[in-house]
Structure formats: C-alpha cells, structure tokens
Amino acid sequence: DGDVIRVKAGVFVEELTIDKAVTIEGPEKDVEGVAAIGDDRDLGEAEITKPLTVTANGVTIDGMKFSGEGYIVVSGNNFTLTNCIQVCTSYAKAGTSNRYGQVTNVGTISGLTITNSYFECNKNYCYGCIATSDIVSNVVIKGNFLQSTYDTGSVNECIQLYTIDGTIEVSENTIMFDTTNFVIYMGSTGNSCTSVVIKDNHISGYNGNTAGISVRNMPAACKFDIVHNYIVGMSGNLIDSKTSKAGAQVNIKYNYFET
C-alpha cells in the first residue's frame, strides 16, 4: 500500500487486478489538457488493452491510456482516474442493469473521481462512457471531454449514475453525444443523496433525438442544482426531474438551451 508505480510508454496486454492502495502513473501524469486534446497526439503513451479491475481502496490512475478490451471495473472506495484516455471498444456490464460502460462499479462504493480525461464511446444501444448501477456515493466527474462516435446511438447515456448517495458533482465537462436517450441520467428509487450539482457543462447532441439531463427520484433531504450549463442540439426533454420526493430542493437556473 502507498507505493507509486511509474509506467513507461508501451502497450500492455495483461488483464490486471489492483488489490493494493497504489498510484499508477503513466507518461502523461499531470499533463494539462488531456481532455481537450484527446487521442489525437503522439506523446508516448502507456496503453492498457485488457480489462482492469480495482478492488483496493485509495487507488489512483494518472496519465494512462485504455483501448481494446481495456474497460475499468471498480469495487474499491476512493478511486481516482485523471489525465487518462479511455477509448476501449469492449464495455463492462453495470451491475444487474442492461447498461454497459467503459468505467463502472461492482457493489457499493464511496468516492469516485474522474477528471481531465478523454472518453470516446463507439457502441450502439445501452452503452456509455461512465455507467453505474450499484450504489455509488461522493462522486466528482469534472473537466472531461466525452463523446460518441456512433452516429445512430440508441438508448445510450454518456453518464449514468443509477443509484446515488452522498454528494454528486458533474461539472465543467464537454459532452458531444449521439443518443435517443438522456446524455446525463441519474436517479433510481433507492437514492439517498444529499447534494447533486450539475454545472458549467457544455452538452451537445447531433442526431435530432438527443435529450439533455435527467435527475430522478431525489429524496426529500436532497438539494440539486442544475446551473450554468450550455445545452444545444436537443429535440427531446432538455431537463427532467421526474418523481422527486416532496421537500427536495430544486434549483434550475442560468442554463442556455438551443434545439
């Protein structure tokens, strides 16, 4: 526990399980602008092409690339993914749901942080970048670039957090996603979150069917803010807060909408 593992540039085809609280650093550790630059560069990457399972608490992955079968399944608490490129073409099933993600969880976890990373989803029907079904709490998804390259996406969500607890922040992301469903979806009947903040995101759809943000079934003690988002290219519901409980505090303001 506590070690830092520095990975040199290369392609790694091993299927890995991380069961110690380590930090894994690739060549692009701390590189600013990974989310914006994406996969269009040649900076000497450390690339994992097989599934990665994280069972330990307190794991950080910084500056790596995931491709091929390189999806990430997390069952440990306080997991951080930062400055990474995720372009894998195989996806992990999100719990017992019918959704699949490039990053997902198994069992209840607390502490999921994904920042300054680039995601590219190229699958149709129920596939997305970040998909959780089991309870996830205390989440930060911030400063990422997430896009779909599939031009007729059906029932996909770019970010799906189905059962949420604690505090949730989705902010400062650029999302270009093709779907006939919501780009951001969170909420089930089992929610017990206290705060949901969706702010300062630039969200665009481009197939004429895409819907925007859905936050559902918020408990009475929850405060959720949807503010300062730029949402364009939508023809479905722009914002949906269906079936939230009486007493939930809803704050939707200063958003820009364009169909």
Coordinates of C-alpha atoms in Angstrom, one line a residue:
D1 CA 0.0 0.0 0.0
G2 CA 1.1 3.6 -0.7
D3 CA 3.6 2.8 -3.5
V4 CA 3.8 4.8 -6.7
I5 CA 4.2 2.7 -9.8
R6 CA 5.6 4.6 -12.8
V7 CA 4.8 3.0 -16.2
K8 CA 6.9 3.8 -19.3
A9 CA 5.5 4.2 -22.8
G10 CA 4.3 0.9 -24.4
V11 CA 1.4 -1.4 -25.0
F12 CA 0.4 -3.7 -22.1
V13 CA -1.9 -6.7 -22.9
E14 CA -2.2 -8.2 -19.4
E15 CA -5.5 -8.4 -17.6
L16 CA -4.8 -6.7 -14.3
T17 CA -6.3 -6.6 -10.8
I18 CA -5.2 -3.8 -8.4
D19 CA -5.6 -5.0 -4.9
K20 CA -3.3 -2.6 -3.1
A21 CA -3.7 1.2 -2.5
V22 CA -1.2 2.3 -5.1
T23 CA -0.8 5.2 -7.5
I24 CA -0.1 4.2 -11.2
E25 CA 1.5 7.0 -13.2
G26 CA 1.8 6.9 -17.0
P27 CA 3.9 9.3 -19.1
E28 CA 1.1 11.8 -19.2
K29 CA 0.8 12.2 -15.5
D30 CA -0.2 15.8 -14.7
V31 CA -0.4 16.7 -18.4
E32 CA -2.9 19.6 -18.7
G33 CA -5.4 19.5 -21.5
V34 CA -5.7 15.7 -21.9
A35 CA -9.5 16.0 -22.1
A36 CA -9.3 18.6 -24.8
I37 CA -6.5 17.1 -26.9
G38 CA -7.9 13.6 -26.7
D39 CA -6.4 10.8 -28.7
D40 CA -5.0 13.0 -31.5
R41 CA -1.4 13.1 -30.4
D42 CA 1.8 11.2 -30.1
L43 CA 3.3 11.8 -26.7
G44 CA 4.5 8.3 -25.9
E45 CA 1.6 6.7 -24.0
A46 CA 1.4 3.7 -21.7
E47 CA -1.6 1.8 -23.1
I48 CA -3.6 -1.0 -21.4
T49 CA -5.6 -3.2 -23.8
K50 CA -7.2 -5.7 -21.4
P51 CA -9.7 -5.3 -18.5
L52 CA -8.6 -3.5 -15.4
T53 CA -10.3 -4.5 -12.0
V54 CA -9.8 -2.3 -9.0
T55 CA -10.6 -4.0 -5.7
A56 CA -8.4 -1.9 -3.3
N57 CA -9.4 1.3 -1.6
G58 CA -7.5 4.5 -2.4
V59 CA -6.2 3.7 -5.9
T60 CA -5.2 6.5 -8.3
I61 CA -4.5 6.1 -12.0
D62 CA -2.9 9.1 -13.7
G63 CA -1.8 9.6 -17.3
M64 CA -2.6 6.2 -18.8
K65 CA -4.5 5.1 -22.0
F66 CA -7.1 2.4 -22.2
S67 CA -8.0 0.8 -25.5
G68 CA -9.2 -2.5 -27.0
E69 CA -10.7 -4.5 -24.1
G70 CA -9.4 -2.1 -21.5
Y71 CA -12.6 -1.2 -19.6
I72 CA -12.3 -0.5 -15.8
V73 CA -14.4 -2.1 -13.1
V74 CA -14.2 -0.6 -9.6
S75 CA -15.2 -2.2 -6.3
G76 CA -12.8 -0.3 -4.1
N77 CA -13.6 3.1 -2.4
N78 CA -11.9 6.4 -3.2
F79 CA -10.8 5.6 -6.8
T80 CA -9.4 8.4 -8.9
L81 CA -8.9 8.4 -12.7
T82 CA -7.2 11.5 -14.0
N83 CA -5.4 12.7 -17.1
C84 CA -6.3 9.5 -18.9
I85 CA -7.6 8.5 -22.4
Q86 CA -10.4 5.9 -22.5
V87 CA -11.1 4.7 -26.0
C88 CA -11.7 1.0 -25.3
T89 CA -14.2 -0.9 -27.6
S90 CA -15.3 -3.5 -25.0
Y91 CA -17.5 -2.5 -22.2
A92 CA -18.3 -3.8 -18.7
K93 CA -21.9 -4.5 -17.6
A94 CA -23.2 -2.1 -14.9
G95 CA -24.4 -4.4 -12.1
T96 CA -27.7 -6.0 -12.9
S97 CA -28.8 -3.3 -15.2
N98 CA -28.9 -3.5 -19.0
R99 CA -26.3 -0.7 -19.3
Y100 CA -22.6 -1.0 -20.1
G101 CA -19.8 1.4 -19.5
Q102 CA -16.1 2.0 -20.1
V103 CA -15.9 2.7 -16.4
T104 CA -18.3 1.0 -14.0
N105 CA -18.6 -0.3 -10.4
V106 CA -19.5 -3.7 -8.8
G107 CA -21.1 -3.4 -5.4
T108 CA -21.4 -0.2 -3.3
I109 CA -18.5 2.2 -3.5
S110 CA -17.8 5.6 -2.0
G111 CA -15.5 8.1 -3.6
L112 CA -15.3 8.0 -7.4
T113 CA -13.3 10.9 -9.0
I114 CA -12.8 11.2 -12.8
T115 CA -11.1 14.4 -14.0
N116 CA -9.3 15.9 -17.0
S117 CA -9.8 12.7 -19.1
Y118 CA -10.9 11.9 -22.6
F119 CA -13.6 9.3 -23.3
E120 CA -14.8 8.0 -26.7
C121 CA -17.8 5.7 -27.0
N122 CA -18.3 3.9 -30.2
K123 CA -21.1 1.4 -29.4
N124 CA -24.8 1.5 -30.0
Y125 CA -27.7 0.6 -27.7
C126 CA -27.2 0.8 -23.9
Y127 CA -23.5 1.7 -24.0
G128 CA -21.9 4.8 -22.5
C129 CA -18.7 6.2 -21.0
I130 CA -19.5 6.0 -17.3
A131 CA -22.2 3.7 -16.1
T132 CA -23.0 2.6 -12.6
S133 CA -25.9 0.5 -11.3
D134 CA -25.0 -0.4 -7.7
I135 CA -24.8 2.4 -5.2
V136 CA -22.1 5.0 -5.7
S137 CA -21.6 7.9 -3.4
N138 CA -19.4 11.0 -3.3
V139 CA -18.7 11.3 -7.0
V140 CA -16.8 14.0 -8.9
I141 CA -16.8 14.0 -12.7
K142 CA -15.1 17.2 -13.7
G143 CA -13.3 18.7 -16.6
N144 CA -13.5 15.7 -19.0
F145 CA -14.3 15.5 -22.8
L146 CA -16.8 12.7 -23.5
Q147 CA -18.1 11.9 -26.9
S148 CA -19.9 9.3 -29.0
T149 CA -18.5 8.4 -32.4
Y150 CA -21.5 6.2 -33.2
D151 CA -23.9 8.2 -35.4
T152 CA -27.2 6.4 -34.6
G153 CA -26.9 5.8 -30.9
S154 CA -29.9 4.2 -29.3
V155 CA -30.8 4.4 -25.5
N156 CA -27.3 5.3 -24.6
E157 CA -26.4 7.6 -21.7
C158 CA -23.0 9.2 -21.7
I159 CA -23.0 9.4 -17.9
Q160 CA -25.4 7.1 -16.0
L161 CA -25.3 7.1 -12.2
Y162 CA -28.3 4.9 -11.4
T163 CA -28.3 4.7 -7.6
I164 CA -26.6 7.6 -5.8
D165 CA -25.7 8.6 -2.3
G166 CA -23.8 11.4 -0.6
T167 CA -22.7 14.2 -2.8
I168 CA -22.6 14.1 -6.6
E169 CA -20.8 16.7 -8.8
V170 CA -20.8 16.7 -12.6
S171 CA -19.1 19.9 -13.8
E172 CA -17.0 21.6 -16.4
N173 CA -17.3 18.7 -18.9
T174 CA -17.6 18.9 -22.6
I175 CA -20.1 16.2 -23.9
M176 CA -20.8 15.6 -27.5
F177 CA -23.1 12.5 -27.5
D178 CA -25.3 10.9 -30.0
T179 CA -28.3 9.1 -28.4
T180 CA -32.0 8.7 -28.4
N181 CA -31.9 9.0 -24.6
F182 CA -30.6 11.4 -22.0
V183 CA -26.9 12.4 -22.1
I184 CA -26.7 12.6 -18.3
Y185 CA -29.0 10.3 -16.3
M186 CA -29.0 9.8 -12.6
G187 CA -31.5 8.5 -10.1
S188 CA -33.5 5.4 -9.0
T189 CA -36.0 4.6 -6.3
G190 CA -33.1 3.8 -3.9
N191 CA -31.4 7.2 -3.9
S192 CA -30.3 8.7 -0.6
C193 CA -28.1 11.5 -1.8
T194 CA -27.9 14.9 -0.1
S195 CA -26.5 17.0 -2.9
V196 CA -26.4 16.8 -6.7
V197 CA -24.6 19.6 -8.7
I198 CA -24.6 19.6 -12.5
K199 CA -23.0 22.9 -13.6
D200 CA -20.8 24.5 -16.2
N201 CA -21.1 21.7 -18.7
H202 CA -21.2 22.1 -22.5
I203 CA -23.6 19.4 -23.8
S204 CA -24.4 18.9 -27.4
G205 CA -26.4 16.3 -29.3
Y206 CA -26.3 15.9 -33.1
N207 CA -28.8 13.3 -34.3
G208 CA -32.0 15.3 -33.7
N209 CA -33.3 12.9 -31.0
T210 CA -31.0 13.5 -28.1
A211 CA -32.3 14.6 -24.7
G212 CA -30.4 16.5 -22.1
I213 CA -30.2 15.9 -18.3
S214 CA -32.4 13.7 -16.2
V215 CA -32.2 13.7 -12.4
R216 CA -34.9 11.5 -10.9
N217 CA -36.2 10.2 -7.6
M218 CA -34.3 12.7 -5.4
P219 CA -35.1 12.2 -1.7
A220 CA -36.7 14.8 0.4
A221 CA -33.4 15.8 2.1
C222 CA -31.6 16.4 -1.2
K223 CA -30.7 19.7 -2.8
F224 CA -29.9 19.6 -6.5
D225 CA -28.6 22.3 -8.7
I226 CA -28.6 22.4 -12.5
V227 CA -26.9 25.7 -13.3
H228 CA -24.8 27.4 -15.9
N229 CA -25.0 24.6 -18.4
Y230 CA -24.9 25.1 -22.2
I231 CA -27.2 22.6 -23.8
V232 CA -27.7 22.6 -27.6
G233 CA -28.8 20.3 -30.4
M234 CA -31.5 18.6 -28.5
S235 CA -35.0 17.6 -29.5
G236 CA -36.0 15.5 -26.5
N237 CA -36.6 16.8 -23.0
L238 CA -33.9 19.3 -22.1
I239 CA -34.1 18.8 -18.3
D240 CA -36.2 16.2 -16.5
S241 CA -36.6 16.0 -12.7
K242 CA -39.3 13.3 -12.6
T243 CA -40.7 11.8 -9.4
S244 CA -38.5 13.6 -6.9
K245 CA -39.9 13.5 -3.4
A246 CA -41.7 16.4 -1.7
G247 CA -39.2 18.5 0.1
A248 CA -36.3 18.0 -2.3
Q249 CA -34.8 21.4 -3.2
V250 CA -34.6 22.0 -6.9
N251 CA -32.6 24.9 -8.4
I252 CA -32.5 25.1 -12.2
K253 CA -31.2 28.5 -13.4
Y254 CA -28.8 30.3 -15.7
N255 CA -28.8 27.5 -18.3
Y256 CA -28.7 28.1 -22.1
F257 CA -30.8 26.0 -24.3
E258 CA -31.0 25.6 -28.1
T259 CA -32.7 22.9 -30.0

